[in-house]
mmCIF file of C-alpha atoms and ligand atoms in Angstrom:
data_model
loop_
_atom_site.group_PDB
_atom_site.id
_atom_site.type_symbol
_atom_site.label_atom_id
_atom_site.label_comp_id
_atom_site.label_asym_id
_atom_site.label_seq_id
_atom_site.Cartn_x
_atom_site.Cartn_y
_atom_site.Cartn_z
ATOM 1 C CA UNK B 185 116.279 -31.913 -164.041
ATOM 2 C CA UNK B 186 117.867 -32.591 -167.370
ATOM 3 C CA UNK B 187 120.953 -30.526 -167.487
ATOM 4 C CA UNK B 188 124.264 -30.752 -169.271
ATOM 5 C CA UNK B 189 127.238 -29.953 -167.069
ATOM 6 C CA UNK B 190 130.407 -28.866 -168.855
ATOM 7 C CA UNK B 191 133.111 -27.250 -166.781
ATOM 8 C CA UNK B 192 136.272 -25.363 -167.357
ATOM 9 C CA UNK B 193 138.372 -23.176 -165.097
ATOM 10 C CA UNK B 194 136.547 -20.043 -166.275
ATOM 11 C CA UNK B 195 132.970 -21.187 -166.433
ATOM 12 C CA UNK B 196 130.478 -23.866 -165.430
ATOM 13 C CA UNK B 197 127.945 -24.743 -168.103
ATOM 14 C CA UNK B 198 124.354 -25.471 -166.987
ATOM 15 C CA UNK B 199 122.375 -26.565 -170.019
ATOM 16 C CA UNK B 200 118.520 -27.024 -169.736
ATOM 17 C CA UNK B 201 116.019 -28.665 -172.087
ATOM 18 C CA UNK B 202 113.762 -25.641 -172.018
ATOM 19 C CA UNK B 203 113.656 -21.953 -171.194
ATOM 20 C CA UNK B 204 111.070 -22.245 -168.463
ATOM 21 C CA UNK B 205 113.107 -24.971 -166.734
ATOM 22 C CA UNK B 206 116.202 -22.618 -166.945
ATOM 23 C CA UNK B 207 114.154 -19.694 -165.540
ATOM 24 C CA UNK B 208 113.032 -21.727 -162.535
ATOM 25 C CA UNK B 209 116.562 -23.031 -161.815
ATOM 26 C CA UNK B 210 118.272 -19.641 -162.194
ATOM 27 C CA UNK B 211 115.560 -17.967 -160.114
ATOM 28 C CA UNK B 212 116.084 -20.603 -157.388
ATOM 29 C CA UNK B 213 119.859 -20.077 -157.403
ATOM 30 C CA UNK B 214 119.580 -16.280 -157.236
ATOM 31 C CA UNK B 215 116.938 -16.421 -154.464
ATOM 32 C CA UNK B 216 119.123 -18.770 -152.475
ATOM 33 C CA UNK B 217 122.179 -16.573 -152.869
ATOM 34 C CA UNK B 218 120.186 -13.454 -151.787
ATOM 35 C CA UNK B 219 118.807 -15.270 -148.774
ATOM 36 C CA UNK B 220 122.309 -16.342 -147.779
ATOM 37 C CA UNK B 221 123.540 -12.728 -148.147
ATOM 38 C CA UNK B 222 120.692 -11.460 -145.988
ATOM 39 C CA UNK B 223 121.425 -14.057 -143.350
ATOM 40 C CA UNK B 224 125.188 -13.092 -143.416
ATOM 41 C CA UNK B 225 125.086 -9.308 -143.716
ATOM 42 C CA UNK B 226 121.487 -8.278 -143.277
ATOM 43 C CA UNK B 227 120.892 -7.339 -146.948
ATOM 44 C CA UNK B 228 121.344 -8.550 -150.526
ATOM 45 C CA UNK B 229 122.641 -6.573 -153.540
ATOM 46 C CA UNK B 230 121.542 -7.838 -156.991
ATOM 47 C CA UNK B 231 122.402 -6.459 -160.411
ATOM 48 C CA UNK B 232 120.468 -7.681 -163.445
ATOM 49 C CA UNK B 233 120.740 -7.136 -167.204
ATOM 50 C CA UNK B 234 118.075 -6.069 -169.604
ATOM 51 C CA UNK B 235 117.314 -7.053 -173.175
ATOM 52 C CA UNK B 236 114.825 -9.735 -174.425
ATOM 53 C CA UNK B 237 116.156 -12.760 -172.587
ATOM 54 C CA UNK B 238 115.530 -12.236 -168.891
ATOM 55 C CA UNK B 239 111.647 -11.837 -168.758
ATOM 56 C CA UNK B 240 110.827 -15.493 -167.822
ATOM 57 C CA UNK B 241 113.632 -15.513 -165.263
ATOM 58 C CA UNK B 242 112.408 -12.235 -163.783
ATOM 59 C CA UNK B 243 108.869 -13.491 -163.553
ATOM 60 C CA UNK B 244 110.026 -16.757 -161.781
ATOM 61 C CA UNK B 245 112.272 -14.793 -159.399
ATOM 62 C CA UNK B 246 109.601 -12.212 -158.561
ATOM 63 C CA UNK B 247 107.343 -14.966 -157.135
ATOM 64 C CA UNK B 248 109.877 -16.517 -154.723
ATOM 65 C CA UNK B 249 109.047 -15.336 -151.159
ATOM 66 C CA UNK B 250 112.425 -14.257 -149.785
ATOM 67 C CA UNK B 251 112.953 -11.140 -147.580
ATOM 68 C CA UNK B 252 112.694 -8.835 -150.560
ATOM 69 C CA UNK B 253 112.466 -5.833 -148.300
ATOM 70 C CA UNK B 254 116.151 -6.483 -147.506
ATOM 71 C CA UNK B 255 117.139 -6.738 -151.175
ATOM 72 C CA UNK B 256 118.526 -3.860 -153.357
ATOM 73 C CA UNK B 257 118.132 -4.389 -157.098
ATOM 74 C CA UNK B 258 120.179 -2.346 -159.628
ATOM 75 C CA UNK B 259 121.083 -2.743 -163.263
ATOM 76 C CA UNK B 260 124.188 -4.118 -164.920
ATOM 77 C CA UNK B 261 123.672 -1.531 -167.638
ATOM 78 C CA UNK B 262 121.117 0.884 -169.026
ATOM 79 C CA UNK B 263 120.325 2.626 -172.254
ATOM 80 C CA UNK B 264 120.325 6.451 -171.906
ATOM 81 C CA UNK B 265 116.571 6.637 -172.042
ATOM 82 C CA UNK B 266 113.861 7.365 -169.510
ATOM 83 C CA UNK B 267 112.023 4.457 -167.766
ATOM 84 C CA UNK B 268 108.935 5.261 -169.969
ATOM 85 C CA UNK B 269 110.870 4.266 -173.081
ATOM 86 C CA UNK B 270 110.325 0.759 -174.515
ATOM 87 C CA UNK B 271 114.152 0.554 -174.657
ATOM 88 C CA UNK B 272 114.499 1.058 -170.926
ATOM 89 C CA UNK B 273 115.986 -1.777 -168.818
ATOM 90 C CA UNK B 274 114.529 -0.028 -165.759
ATOM 91 C CA UNK B 275 111.117 -0.301 -167.335
ATOM 92 C CA UNK B 276 111.716 -3.973 -168.116
ATOM 93 C CA UNK B 277 112.718 -4.681 -164.491
ATOM 94 C CA UNK B 278 109.748 -2.738 -163.121
ATOM 95 C CA UNK B 279 107.273 -4.618 -165.256
ATOM 96 C CA UNK B 280 108.746 -8.119 -164.856
ATOM 97 C CA UNK B 281 110.902 -8.427 -161.711
ATOM 98 C CA UNK B 282 109.579 -5.803 -159.278
ATOM 99 C CA UNK B 283 106.215 -7.543 -159.084
ATOM 100 C CA UNK B 284 104.605 -10.083 -156.703
ATOM 101 C CA UNK B 285 106.877 -10.774 -153.702
ATOM 102 C CA UNK B 286 109.773 -8.876 -155.256
ATOM 103 C CA UNK B 287 107.774 -5.664 -155.357
ATOM 104 C CA UNK B 288 109.112 -5.061 -151.769
ATOM 105 C CA UNK B 289 112.685 -4.722 -153.073
ATOM 106 C CA UNK B 290 114.434 -1.331 -153.323
ATOM 107 C CA UNK B 291 115.372 -0.466 -156.983
ATOM 108 C CA UNK B 292 118.290 1.756 -157.843
ATOM 109 C CA UNK B 293 118.185 2.814 -161.465
ATOM 110 C CA UNK B 294 121.090 4.013 -163.572
ATOM 111 C CA UNK B 295 119.277 6.457 -165.901
ATOM 112 C CA UNK B 296 118.369 9.948 -164.770
ATOM 113 C CA UNK B 297 118.188 13.186 -166.780
ATOM 114 C CA UNK B 298 121.619 14.644 -167.322
ATOM 115 C CA UNK B 299 123.408 16.948 -169.754
ATOM 116 C CA UNK B 300 125.092 13.950 -171.359
ATOM 117 C CA UNK B 301 126.132 10.380 -170.711
ATOM 118 C CA UNK B 302 129.395 11.449 -169.112
ATOM 119 C CA UNK B 303 127.499 13.577 -166.504
ATOM 120 C CA UNK B 304 125.012 10.785 -165.919
ATOM 121 C CA UNK B 305 127.815 8.244 -165.309
ATOM 122 C CA UNK B 306 129.643 10.614 -162.985
ATOM 123 C CA UNK B 307 126.608 11.265 -160.817
ATOM 124 C CA UNK B 308 125.699 7.527 -160.884
ATOM 125 C CA UNK B 309 129.229 6.743 -159.781
ATOM 126 C CA UNK B 310 128.837 9.064 -156.722
ATOM 127 C CA UNK B 311 125.304 7.917 -155.942
ATOM 128 C CA UNK B 312 126.042 4.188 -156.110
ATOM 129 C CA UNK B 313 129.034 4.479 -153.717
ATOM 130 C CA UNK B 314 126.589 4.077 -150.839
ATOM 131 C CA UNK B 315 125.326 0.663 -151.950
ATOM 132 C CA UNK B 316 126.541 -2.332 -149.911
ATOM 133 C CA UNK B 317 129.268 -3.510 -152.313
ATOM 134 C CA UNK B 318 130.275 -6.096 -153.412
ATOM 135 C CA UNK B 319 127.325 -7.527 -155.397
ATOM 136 C CA UNK B 320 125.984 -10.713 -154.005
ATOM 137 C CA UNK B 321 124.566 -11.666 -157.374
ATOM 138 C CA UNK B 322 125.066 -10.400 -160.937
ATOM 139 C CA UNK B 323 123.149 -11.831 -163.900
ATOM 140 C CA UNK B 324 124.718 -11.062 -167.247
ATOM 141 C CA UNK B 325 123.400 -11.465 -170.727
ATOM 142 C CA UNK B 326 125.392 -11.692 -173.915
ATOM 143 C CA UNK B 327 124.860 -10.503 -177.468
ATOM 144 C CA UNK B 328 125.826 -12.538 -180.670
ATOM 145 C CA UNK B 329 128.877 -10.248 -180.871
ATOM 146 C CA UNK B 330 130.121 -11.473 -177.554
ATOM 147 C CA UNK B 331 129.309 -8.206 -175.690
ATOM 148 C CA UNK B 332 128.043 -8.376 -172.149
ATOM 149 C CA UNK B 333 126.792 -5.526 -169.946
ATOM 150 C CA UNK B 334 127.464 -2.620 -172.306
ATOM 151 C CA UNK B 335 130.973 -3.781 -173.118
ATOM 152 C CA UNK B 336 130.414 -3.535 -176.913
ATOM 153 C CA UNK B 337 133.363 -4.569 -179.099
ATOM 154 C CA UNK B 338 133.275 -1.271 -180.912
ATOM 155 C CA UNK B 339 132.940 0.865 -177.720
ATOM 156 C CA UNK B 340 135.108 3.876 -177.353
ATOM 157 C CA UNK B 341 137.517 3.280 -174.478
ATOM 158 C CA UNK B 342 136.722 -0.443 -174.344
ATOM 159 C CA UNK B 343 139.984 -1.126 -172.457
ATOM 160 C CA UNK B 344 138.795 1.261 -169.736
ATOM 161 C CA UNK B 345 135.464 -0.526 -169.514
ATOM 162 C CA UNK B 346 137.271 -3.895 -169.136
ATOM 163 C CA UNK B 347 139.864 -2.695 -166.693
ATOM 164 C CA UNK B 348 139.774 -5.223 -163.813
ATOM 165 C CA UNK B 349 141.501 -2.760 -161.552
ATOM 166 C CA UNK B 350 139.161 0.192 -162.224
ATOM 167 C CA UNK B 351 137.840 1.978 -159.205
ATOM 168 C CA UNK B 352 134.816 3.195 -161.084
ATOM 169 C CA UNK B 353 131.383 1.786 -160.395
ATOM 170 C CA UNK B 354 129.484 3.160 -163.361
ATOM 171 C CA UNK B 355 131.060 4.141 -166.740
ATOM 172 C CA UNK B 356 129.677 5.880 -169.823
ATOM 173 C CA UNK B 357 129.608 3.987 -173.103
ATOM 174 C CA UNK B 358 129.623 5.225 -176.661
ATOM 175 C CA UNK B 359 129.412 2.442 -179.213
ATOM 176 C CA UNK B 360 127.787 2.606 -182.649
ATOM 177 C CA UNK B 361 126.532 -0.938 -182.365
ATOM 178 C CA UNK B 362 124.818 -0.188 -178.982
ATOM 179 C CA UNK B 363 122.191 2.121 -180.526
ATOM 180 C CA UNK B 364 121.906 4.794 -177.866
ATOM 181 C CA UNK B 365 124.645 5.845 -175.355
ATOM 182 C CA UNK B 366 124.844 3.468 -172.449
ATOM 183 C CA UNK B 367 125.591 3.405 -168.638
ATOM 184 C CA UNK B 368 127.352 0.269 -167.505
ATOM 185 C CA UNK B 369 128.780 -1.163 -164.301
ATOM 186 C CA UNK B 370 132.485 -1.598 -164.627
ATOM 187 C CA UNK B 371 133.955 -5.031 -165.178
ATOM 188 C CA UNK B 372 135.713 -4.649 -161.809
ATOM 189 C CA UNK B 373 132.418 -4.404 -159.954
ATOM 190 C CA UNK B 374 130.851 -7.230 -161.936
ATOM 191 C CA UNK B 375 133.627 -9.786 -161.353
ATOM 192 C CA UNK B 376 133.674 -8.913 -157.623
ATOM 193 C CA UNK B 377 130.178 -10.393 -157.266
ATOM 194 C CA UNK B 378 129.700 -13.335 -155.035
ATOM 195 C CA UNK B 379 127.764 -15.186 -157.698
ATOM 196 C CA UNK B 380 128.123 -14.451 -161.442
ATOM 197 C CA UNK B 381 125.551 -15.946 -163.811
ATOM 198 C CA UNK B 382 125.475 -15.612 -167.558
ATOM 199 C CA UNK B 383 121.957 -16.194 -169.004
ATOM 200 C CA UNK B 384 121.829 -16.973 -172.673
ATOM 201 C CA UNK B 385 119.246 -18.709 -174.815
ATOM 202 C CA UNK B 386 119.203 -20.087 -178.366
ATOM 203 C CA UNK B 387 121.607 -21.799 -180.690
ATOM 204 C CA UNK B 388 123.043 -18.482 -181.910
ATOM 205 C CA UNK B 389 124.084 -17.499 -178.433
ATOM 206 C CA UNK B 390 125.620 -20.957 -177.687
ATOM 207 C CA UNK B 391 127.666 -20.693 -180.952
ATOM 208 C CA UNK B 392 128.677 -17.139 -179.965
ATOM 209 C CA UNK B 393 129.722 -18.343 -176.513
ATOM 210 C CA UNK B 394 131.700 -21.295 -177.892
ATOM 211 C CA UNK B 395 133.426 -18.941 -180.295
ATOM 212 C CA UNK B 396 134.273 -16.501 -177.462
ATOM 213 C CA UNK B 397 135.928 -19.202 -175.308
ATOM 214 C CA UNK B 398 137.841 -20.699 -178.214
ATOM 215 C CA UNK B 399 141.349 -19.438 -179.019
ATOM 216 C CA UNK B 400 141.196 -16.237 -181.025
ATOM 217 C CA UNK B 401 140.505 -12.546 -180.686
ATOM 218 C CA UNK B 402 139.287 -11.803 -177.188
ATOM 219 C CA UNK B 403 135.617 -10.759 -177.038
ATOM 220 C CA UNK B 404 134.246 -8.766 -174.140
ATOM 221 C CA UNK B 405 132.526 -11.794 -172.495
ATOM 222 C CA UNK B 406 135.913 -13.532 -172.422
ATOM 223 C CA UNK B 407 137.417 -10.584 -170.583
ATOM 224 C CA UNK B 408 134.776 -11.194 -167.870
ATOM 225 C CA UNK B 409 135.537 -14.974 -167.713
ATOM 226 C CA UNK B 410 139.214 -14.242 -167.551
ATOM 227 C CA UNK B 411 138.898 -11.659 -164.798
ATOM 228 C CA UNK B 412 136.433 -13.528 -162.610
ATOM 229 C CA UNK B 413 138.068 -15.089 -159.546
ATOM 230 C CA UNK B 414 135.591 -17.965 -159.624
ATOM 231 C CA UNK B 415 133.896 -19.817 -162.477
ATOM 232 C CA UNK B 416 130.991 -17.961 -164.152
ATOM 233 C CA UNK B 417 127.816 -20.054 -164.013
ATOM 234 C CA UNK B 418 126.445 -20.179 -167.579
ATOM 235 C CA UNK B 419 122.711 -20.942 -167.880
ATOM 236 C CA UNK B 420 121.615 -21.956 -171.383
ATOM 237 C CA UNK B 421 118.612 -23.415 -173.044
ATOM 238 C CA UNK B 422 117.887 -23.888 -176.827
HETATM 239 O O1 6PG R 128 120.981 -3.552 -172.141
HETATM 240 C C1 6PG R 128 121.112 -4.596 -172.604
HETATM 241 O O2 6PG R 128 120.805 -4.908 -173.814
HETATM 242 C C2 6PG R 128 121.744 -5.728 -171.843
HETATM 243 O O3 6PG R 128 122.088 -5.509 -170.577
HETATM 244 C C3 6PG R 128 122.737 -6.491 -172.737
HETATM 245 O O4 6PG R 128 123.960 -6.719 -172.213
HETATM 246 C C4 6PG R 128 122.028 -7.765 -173.009
HETATM 247 O O5 6PG R 128 122.204 -8.659 -171.925
HETATM 248 C C5 6PG R 128 122.547 -8.367 -174.254
HETATM 249 O O6 6PG R 128 122.514 -7.410 -175.319
HETATM 250 C C6 6PG R 128 121.606 -9.548 -174.715
HETATM 251 O O7 6PG R 128 120.411 -8.973 -175.047
HETATM 252 P P1 6PG R 128 119.109 -9.950 -175.473
HETATM 253 O O8 6PG R 128 118.691 -10.583 -174.210
HETATM 254 O O9 6PG R 128 118.125 -8.974 -176.004
HETATM 255 O O10 6PG R 128 119.683 -10.916 -176.493
#
């Protein structure tokens, strides 16, 4: 497996020659971590991101025959739209990950009808308390602006979203650059995960990542790297 290993205290770089090779490798890692969690505590808790990057990874993971009936899948973040919307991360996960062997998993969405995003976040926060925290696996994406989850640089209350000591599970997000209002897991819950992967593809994302880890104004992805108690595993392909 042709991969480029670059390490630092905050992250471990796993570079792949192609996106399909990355998808197979990341899916294997995630499946292995979930299987270990199931062996150790009887269940596995996985949070995945949406967007345009994860589809190949989701398809590869969905086909791996682990004990999916003991896996709970939720979202790192969600747009404030119903699952029927083409913008829905729940819809993306349903169509690409909760298929094949993985169709046996339990899915916990973030979106539900609510008066506004604050109400939706508050009821999510209550509902998700009962999940078997901490996350065993979280798979993050990243935008060219260095956002991850829904930690957009122009978000209202960004400091609250990035507070590593927050006791919140789900927070509301208002950010002009995000498009619609968002629901996001807090940074505190994300960095508490047993395995933190960052899945990025393309030269623009590599440039954005290199910029985010270089000295200079701190971008949201850097807040995650800084707060994570163990190196974040970065998976990248051109
Ligand atoms: O809801 C979302 O959009 C994601 O959770 C978000 O954090 C995503 O990972 C990045 O925006 C990258 O998105 P792309 O994969 O589309 O580049």
